[in-house]
Coordinates of C-alpha atoms and ligand atoms in Angstrom, one line a residue:
M1126 CA -23.7 -8.9 1.7
I1127 CA -20.7 -7.1 3.1
A1128 CA -22.3 -7.1 6.6
D1129 CA -22.1 -10.9 6.6
L1130 CA -18.4 -10.8 6.1
I1131 CA -17.7 -8.5 9.1
R1132 CA -16.6 -10.2 12.3
K1133 CA -19.6 -10.3 14.7
N1134 CA -17.8 -8.3 17.5
I1135 CA -16.9 -5.6 15.0
R1136 CA -20.4 -5.5 13.5
Q1137 CA -21.8 -5.0 17.0
L1138 CA -19.1 -2.7 18.2
K1139 CA -20.2 0.5 19.7
P1140 CA -17.3 2.8 18.7
Y1141 CA -15.6 5.3 21.0
S1142 CA -17.4 8.5 20.7
C1143 CA -14.9 11.4 21.0
A1144 CA -15.8 15.0 21.7
R1145 CA -15.0 16.0 18.1
N1146 CA -17.5 13.4 17.0
E1147 CA -20.4 14.4 19.2
F1148 CA -20.3 18.0 18.2
R1149 CA -19.7 18.9 14.6
G1150 CA -19.7 22.4 13.3
E1151 CA -18.4 25.8 14.4
A1152 CA -18.7 27.2 17.9
S1153 CA -17.1 30.1 19.7
V1154 CA -16.3 28.3 23.0
Y1155 CA -15.0 24.8 23.2
L1156 CA -15.1 23.3 26.7
D1157 CA -15.9 19.8 25.7
A1158 CA -12.6 17.9 25.3
N1159 CA -10.4 18.9 28.3
E1160 CA -8.0 20.6 25.9
N1161 CA -5.7 23.5 26.9
P1162 CA -7.4 26.7 25.7
L1163 CA -4.0 28.1 24.7
N1164 CA -1.5 27.2 21.9
A1165 CA -3.9 27.3 19.0
P1166 CA -4.3 25.5 16.7
Y1167 CA -2.4 22.5 18.1
N1168 CA -4.2 22.6 21.5
R1169 CA -7.3 21.1 19.8
Y1170 CA -7.9 17.5 18.9
P1171 CA -7.9 17.2 15.1
D1172 CA -10.8 16.2 12.9
P1173 CA -11.1 12.4 13.4
L1174 CA -12.5 12.0 9.8
Q1175 CA -10.1 14.4 8.2
K1176 CA -12.9 16.0 6.1
A1177 CA -11.0 18.8 4.5
L1178 CA -8.1 16.6 3.4
K1179 CA -10.5 13.9 2.1
A1180 CA -12.4 16.5 0.1
K1181 CA -9.2 17.4 -1.7
I1182 CA -8.1 13.7 -2.2
A1183 CA -11.6 12.9 -3.5
R1184 CA -11.3 15.6 -6.2
I1185 CA -7.9 14.4 -7.3
K1186 CA -8.8 10.7 -7.3
G1187 CA -12.3 11.0 -8.7
V1188 CA -14.1 9.3 -5.8
R1189 CA -16.5 10.5 -3.1
P1190 CA -15.1 11.5 0.3
S1191 CA -17.2 8.8 1.9
Q1192 CA -15.2 6.2 0.0
I1193 CA -11.9 7.2 1.6
M1194 CA -10.1 6.1 4.8
L1195 CA -6.8 7.7 5.7
G1196 CA -4.3 5.7 7.7
V1197 CA -0.8 5.9 9.2
G1198 CA 0.7 4.6 6.0
S1199 CA -1.1 1.9 4.0
D1200 CA 0.1 -0.4 6.7
E1201 CA -2.8 0.8 9.0
P1202 CA -5.6 -0.1 6.6
I1203 CA -3.9 -3.5 5.9
D1204 CA -4.0 -4.3 9.6
L1205 CA -7.5 -2.9 10.1
A1206 CA -8.9 -4.9 7.1
I1207 CA -7.7 -8.1 8.7
R1208 CA -9.1 -7.1 12.1
I1209 CA -12.5 -6.2 10.6
F1210 CA -13.0 -9.3 8.4
C1211 CA -11.0 -12.1 9.8
E1212 CA -11.8 -14.0 13.0
P1213 CA -8.5 -15.1 14.6
Q1214 CA -7.8 -18.8 14.4
Q1215 CA -10.8 -19.4 12.3
D1216 CA -10.8 -17.3 9.1
N1217 CA -8.0 -17.1 6.6
I1218 CA -6.3 -14.8 4.0
V1219 CA -5.1 -15.8 0.6
A1220 CA -2.4 -13.8 -1.1
I1221 CA 0.0 -14.0 -4.0
D1222 CA 3.6 -15.1 -3.4
P1223 CA 6.0 -13.3 -3.6
T1224 CA 4.5 -10.0 -2.5
Y1225 CA 4.7 -7.2 0.1
G1226 CA 5.7 -8.6 3.5
M1227 CA 3.3 -6.6 5.6
Y1228 CA 0.2 -8.7 4.7
Q1229 CA 1.7 -11.8 6.3
V1230 CA 3.1 -9.9 9.3
C1231 CA -0.3 -8.4 10.0
A1232 CA -2.0 -11.7 9.5
D1233 CA 0.5 -13.4 12.0
I1234 CA 0.0 -10.6 14.6
N1235 CA -3.8 -11.1 14.4
H1236 CA -3.4 -14.9 14.5
V1237 CA -5.1 -15.3 11.1
E1238 CA -4.0 -18.1 8.8
Y1239 CA -2.1 -16.7 5.7
R1240 CA -2.2 -18.8 2.6
K1241 CA 0.4 -18.1 -0.1
V1242 CA -0.3 -18.9 -3.8
L1243 CA 2.8 -18.9 -6.0
L1244 CA 2.8 -16.6 -9.0
N1245 CA 3.9 -18.2 -12.3
E1246 CA 7.7 -18.2 -12.9
D1247 CA 7.3 -15.0 -14.9
Y1248 CA 5.4 -13.4 -11.9
T1249 CA 2.1 -13.5 -13.7
L1250 CA -1.1 -14.3 -11.8
N1251 CA -3.1 -17.5 -12.2
A1252 CA -6.6 -16.6 -10.9
D1253 CA -7.9 -20.2 -10.9
R1254 CA -5.0 -21.4 -8.7
L1255 CA -5.6 -18.5 -6.3
L1256 CA -9.4 -19.1 -6.2
A1257 CA -8.8 -22.9 -5.7
T1258 CA -6.9 -22.1 -2.5
A1259 CA -9.7 -20.0 -1.0
D1260 CA -12.4 -21.8 1.0
E1261 CA -15.5 -20.8 3.0
H1262 CA -13.2 -19.4 5.7
T1263 CA -11.3 -17.1 3.3
K1264 CA -12.4 -13.5 4.0
L1265 CA -9.7 -11.5 2.3
I1266 CA -7.5 -11.8 -0.8
F1267 CA -4.5 -9.6 -1.2
L1268 CA -3.4 -8.6 -4.7
C1269 CA -0.5 -6.1 -5.2
S1270 CA -0.3 -4.5 -8.6
P1271 CA 2.3 -3.4 -9.6
N1272 CA 3.6 -6.1 -7.4
N1273 CA 6.5 -5.7 -4.9
P1274 CA 9.2 -7.2 -5.3
S1275 CA 8.6 -8.4 -8.9
G1276 CA 7.6 -4.9 -10.2
N1277 CA 5.0 -6.1 -12.7
L1278 CA 1.4 -5.2 -13.1
L1279 CA -0.9 -8.2 -12.6
N1280 CA -3.1 -9.1 -15.5
R1281 CA -6.4 -7.1 -15.3
D1282 CA -8.6 -9.9 -16.6
E1283 CA -7.1 -12.4 -14.1
M1284 CA -7.7 -9.9 -11.3
E1285 CA -11.3 -9.3 -12.6
K1286 CA -11.9 -13.1 -12.4
I1287 CA -11.0 -12.9 -8.8
T1288 CA -13.0 -9.8 -7.9
N1289 CA -16.1 -11.3 -9.8
R1290 CA -15.9 -14.8 -8.5
F1291 CA -14.7 -14.5 -4.9
D1292 CA -17.4 -14.0 -2.3
G1293 CA -15.1 -12.1 0.2
I1294 CA -13.1 -8.9 0.1
V1295 CA -10.3 -8.3 -2.5
A1296 CA -7.7 -5.8 -1.3
I1297 CA -5.8 -4.3 -4.3
D1298 CA -2.5 -2.7 -3.2
E1299 CA -1.7 0.1 -5.7
A1300 CA 1.3 1.6 -3.9
Y1301 CA 3.1 1.9 -7.2
I1302 CA 0.2 2.8 -9.5
D1303 CA 1.6 6.3 -10.4
F1304 CA 4.5 4.6 -12.1
S1305 CA 2.5 2.2 -14.2
P1306 CA 0.8 2.6 -17.5
E1307 CA -2.4 1.1 -16.4
A1308 CA -5.5 2.8 -14.9
S1309 CA -6.2 2.4 -11.2
W1310 CA -9.0 0.2 -9.9
L1311 CA -10.5 3.3 -8.3
A1312 CA -12.7 3.8 -11.4
A1313 CA -14.2 0.3 -10.7
L1314 CA -15.1 1.1 -7.1
D1315 CA -18.8 1.7 -7.7
D1316 CA -19.1 -1.6 -9.7
H1317 CA -17.2 -3.7 -7.2
P1318 CA -18.7 -3.5 -3.6
N1319 CA -16.1 -6.1 -2.4
I1320 CA -12.9 -4.4 -3.3
I1321 CA -10.5 -2.2 -1.2
V1322 CA -8.0 -0.2 -3.1
L1323 CA -4.8 0.8 -1.2
Q1324 CA -2.7 3.7 -2.2
T1325 CA -0.1 5.7 -0.4
F1326 CA 1.8 9.0 -0.2
S1327 CA 5.0 7.2 0.5
K1328 CA 6.3 6.5 -3.1
A1329 CA 5.4 8.8 -6.0
W1330 CA 4.4 11.7 -3.7
G1331 CA 7.8 11.5 -1.9
L1332 CA 6.3 11.5 1.6
A1333 CA 7.3 8.3 3.1
S1334 CA 8.3 10.0 6.4
V1335 CA 4.9 11.6 6.8
R1336 CA 3.2 8.2 7.2
C1337 CA -0.1 8.7 5.3
G1338 CA -1.9 6.0 3.4
M1339 CA -5.3 5.8 1.7
A1340 CA -7.9 3.0 1.5
F1341 CA -10.7 3.4 -0.9
A1342 CA -13.8 1.2 -0.7
S1343 CA -17.6 1.3 -0.5
E1344 CA -19.1 3.7 2.0
E1345 CA -20.2 0.7 4.0
I1346 CA -16.7 -0.8 4.3
I1347 CA -15.2 2.7 5.0
G1348 CA -17.8 2.9 7.8
Y1349 CA -16.3 -0.1 9.5
F1350 CA -12.7 1.2 9.1
N1351 CA -13.9 4.4 10.8
K1352 CA -15.4 2.4 13.6
V1353 CA -12.2 0.4 14.3
K1354 CA -9.4 2.9 13.7
Y1355 CA -8.0 5.1 16.5
P1356 CA -10.1 8.2 16.5
Y1357 CA -7.3 10.7 16.0
N1358 CA -5.0 8.5 13.8
I1359 CA -4.0 11.3 11.5
N1360 CA -2.6 14.3 13.4
L1361 CA -3.2 17.9 12.4
L1362 CA 0.4 18.5 11.2
T1363 CA 0.0 15.6 8.8
Q1364 CA -3.5 16.6 7.7
N1365 CA -2.4 20.2 6.9
F1366 CA 0.9 19.2 5.4
V1367 CA -0.5 16.5 3.1
S1368 CA -3.3 18.9 2.1
E1369 CA -0.6 21.5 1.1
Q1370 CA 1.4 18.9 -0.8
L1371 CA -1.7 18.0 -2.9
N1372 CA -1.5 21.5 -4.4
H1373 CA 1.7 20.3 -6.2
E1374 CA 0.4 17.4 -8.2
D1375 CA 2.3 18.7 -11.2
R1376 CA 5.6 18.3 -9.3
K1377 CA 4.7 14.8 -8.4
N1378 CA 4.0 14.0 -12.0
E1379 CA 7.3 15.5 -13.0
W1380 CA 9.1 13.3 -10.5
V1381 CA 7.3 10.3 -11.8
A1382 CA 8.3 11.2 -15.4
M1383 CA 11.9 11.7 -14.3
L1384 CA 12.0 8.4 -12.5
L1385 CA 10.4 6.5 -15.4
T1386 CA 13.2 8.0 -17.7
Q1387 CA 15.8 6.9 -15.2
R1388 CA 14.2 3.4 -14.9
I1389 CA 14.6 2.8 -18.6
S1390 CA 18.2 4.1 -18.6
L1391 CA 19.1 2.1 -15.5
A1392 CA 17.5 -1.1 -16.8
G1393 CA 19.6 -0.8 -20.0
Q1394 CA 22.8 -0.1 -18.1
L1395 CA 22.2 -3.0 -15.8
A1396 CA 21.4 -5.4 -18.6
A1397 CA 24.7 -4.3 -20.3
I1398 CA 26.8 -5.6 -17.3
P1399 CA 28.1 -9.0 -18.6
W1400 CA 27.4 -11.0 -15.4
V1401 CA 23.9 -9.6 -14.8
E1402 CA 21.6 -12.5 -15.7
K1403 CA 18.3 -10.7 -16.0
V1404 CA 16.6 -7.4 -15.5
Y1405 CA 12.9 -8.0 -15.1
P1406 CA 10.4 -5.7 -16.7
S1407 CA 9.0 -3.1 -14.3
D1408 CA 5.8 -1.1 -13.9
A1409 CA 7.1 0.5 -10.7
N1410 CA 10.0 2.7 -9.4
F1411 CA 12.3 -0.2 -8.8
L1412 CA 14.0 -3.0 -10.8
L1413 CA 14.3 -6.7 -9.9
V1414 CA 17.7 -7.9 -11.1
K1415 CA 19.0 -11.5 -11.2
V1416 CA 22.7 -12.0 -10.6
P1417 CA 24.9 -15.1 -10.1
D1418 CA 25.4 -14.5 -6.3
A1419 CA 23.0 -12.0 -4.8
N1420 CA 24.3 -12.3 -1.3
A1421 CA 27.9 -11.6 -2.4
T1422 CA 26.9 -8.7 -4.7
Y1423 CA 24.7 -7.2 -1.9
Q1424 CA 27.6 -7.4 0.6
E1425 CA 30.0 -5.9 -1.9
L1426 CA 27.6 -3.0 -2.6
V1427 CA 27.2 -2.4 1.2
R1428 CA 31.0 -2.2 1.5
R1429 CA 30.9 0.5 -1.1
G1430 CA 28.2 2.5 0.6
I1431 CA 25.3 1.5 -1.7
I1432 CA 22.3 -0.3 -0.2
V1433 CA 19.9 -2.3 -2.3
R1434 CA 17.4 -4.9 -1.2
N1435 CA 18.5 -8.5 -1.2
R1436 CA 15.5 -10.6 -2.2
H1437 CA 17.5 -13.9 -2.6
S1438 CA 15.5 -15.8 0.1
I1439 CA 12.1 -14.7 -1.2
S1440 CA 9.9 -17.1 -3.3
L1441 CA 10.8 -17.1 -7.0
C1442 CA 13.4 -14.5 -6.4
A1443 CA 16.6 -16.6 -5.8
G1444 CA 19.6 -14.6 -6.9
C1445 CA 17.6 -11.4 -7.1
L1446 CA 18.3 -7.9 -5.9
R1447 CA 15.6 -5.2 -5.8
I1448 CA 17.0 -1.9 -6.8
T1449 CA 15.1 1.4 -6.3
V1450 CA 15.4 3.9 -9.1
G1451 CA 17.3 6.9 -7.7
T1452 CA 18.4 10.2 -9.1
E1453 CA 20.6 10.2 -12.3
R1454 CA 23.7 10.6 -10.2
E1455 CA 22.8 7.9 -7.7
N1456 CA 22.1 5.5 -10.5
E1457 CA 25.4 6.4 -12.2
T1458 CA 27.2 5.7 -8.9
L1459 CA 25.5 2.3 -8.7
I1460 CA 26.4 1.4 -12.2
K1461 CA 30.0 2.6 -11.8
E1462 CA 30.4 0.4 -8.7
L1463 CA 28.7 -2.6 -10.2
S1464 CA 30.9 -2.4 -13.3
T1465 CA 34.0 -2.8 -11.2
I1466 CA 32.8 -5.8 -9.3
N1467 CA 34.4 -8.8 -11.0
K1468 CA 32.5 -11.9 -11.5
Ligands
PLP890 C1 5.9 0.8 0.0 C2 4.6 0.0 0.0 C3 3.5 0.4 0.6 C4 3.5 1.7 1.4 O1 3.4 1.5 2.7 P1 3.2 2.8 3.6 O2 2.8 2.2 4.9 O3 2.0 3.6 3.0 O4 4.4 3.6 3.6 C5 2.3 -0.4 0.5 N1 2.3 -1.5 -0.2 C6 3.4 -1.9 -0.9 C7 3.3 -3.1 -1.8 C8 4.6 -1.2 -0.8 O5 5.6 -1.6 -1.5

């Protein structure tokens, strides 16, 4: 039962009821929210449940609007999931390691124990090891597929083992799903009442500055997200702008195709540099690259005006740089500079 997993104070919470919640529908005179009557449409509080935008997202993603929560980036639903399910200083979270840093930061902020389970050396997932780390206080498991910073998809069967056997909630972060050959977990939503799928407009859609992320889950779980989130978390400018951007899915798909072509080319060129030790396979829009001295290479690239991500100090990533796939010209510039660094 999902309700048993919810923190008691959240289950019992009486949510803030805002003016736009108490009255729904169309009227000719709005005197309920202490708004300024002038400066339409920005004088009005926006739809707290973003119904128009969700209807559009639902069509594109093949889910029901009631299965969607929109957040300020995916970082918001990550934080909310922890606050909804995990009792501070009592419950815990299990996650793969290495992975996206925000899960631990949000766990730490909420004073919830965060248990890391190392991936295998080749960044593959061992479900049994992960499940063995969970106990009766584990409420949430974070899986990221394709994973950041390793770039690989996690094995579907291993993930399935976890979603089937674990009694708590499994959050599956699909920030890079558009770049991967595998289908999203969204299609499995109706069969898995205990999963939360996270996606974002920040990567393939090219909208990182807009700060809009998506959580998909059962209607029941989404109900708790709606109870806990700030009522007007997604402003009207964002709702309208994202809605307009969704009309250009073709353009997004063209960008993805271009970036995948660039990824293949960049991977080949990096591998051809004599001192590059390894270019890991990627299902995302970045490459993890192992070099003899990651700190020195990172610094040298900075000196030449090129910024990559130094992952040297991250588990299983010693000597590694994470390089985002850029435009053809940006990638050429990177390769040109790397080729003239002597090792
Ligand atoms: C970039 C990224 C996100 C996106 O976060 P936003 O808050 O939506 O910008 C989420 N998860 C992972 C693993 C990422 O790498």
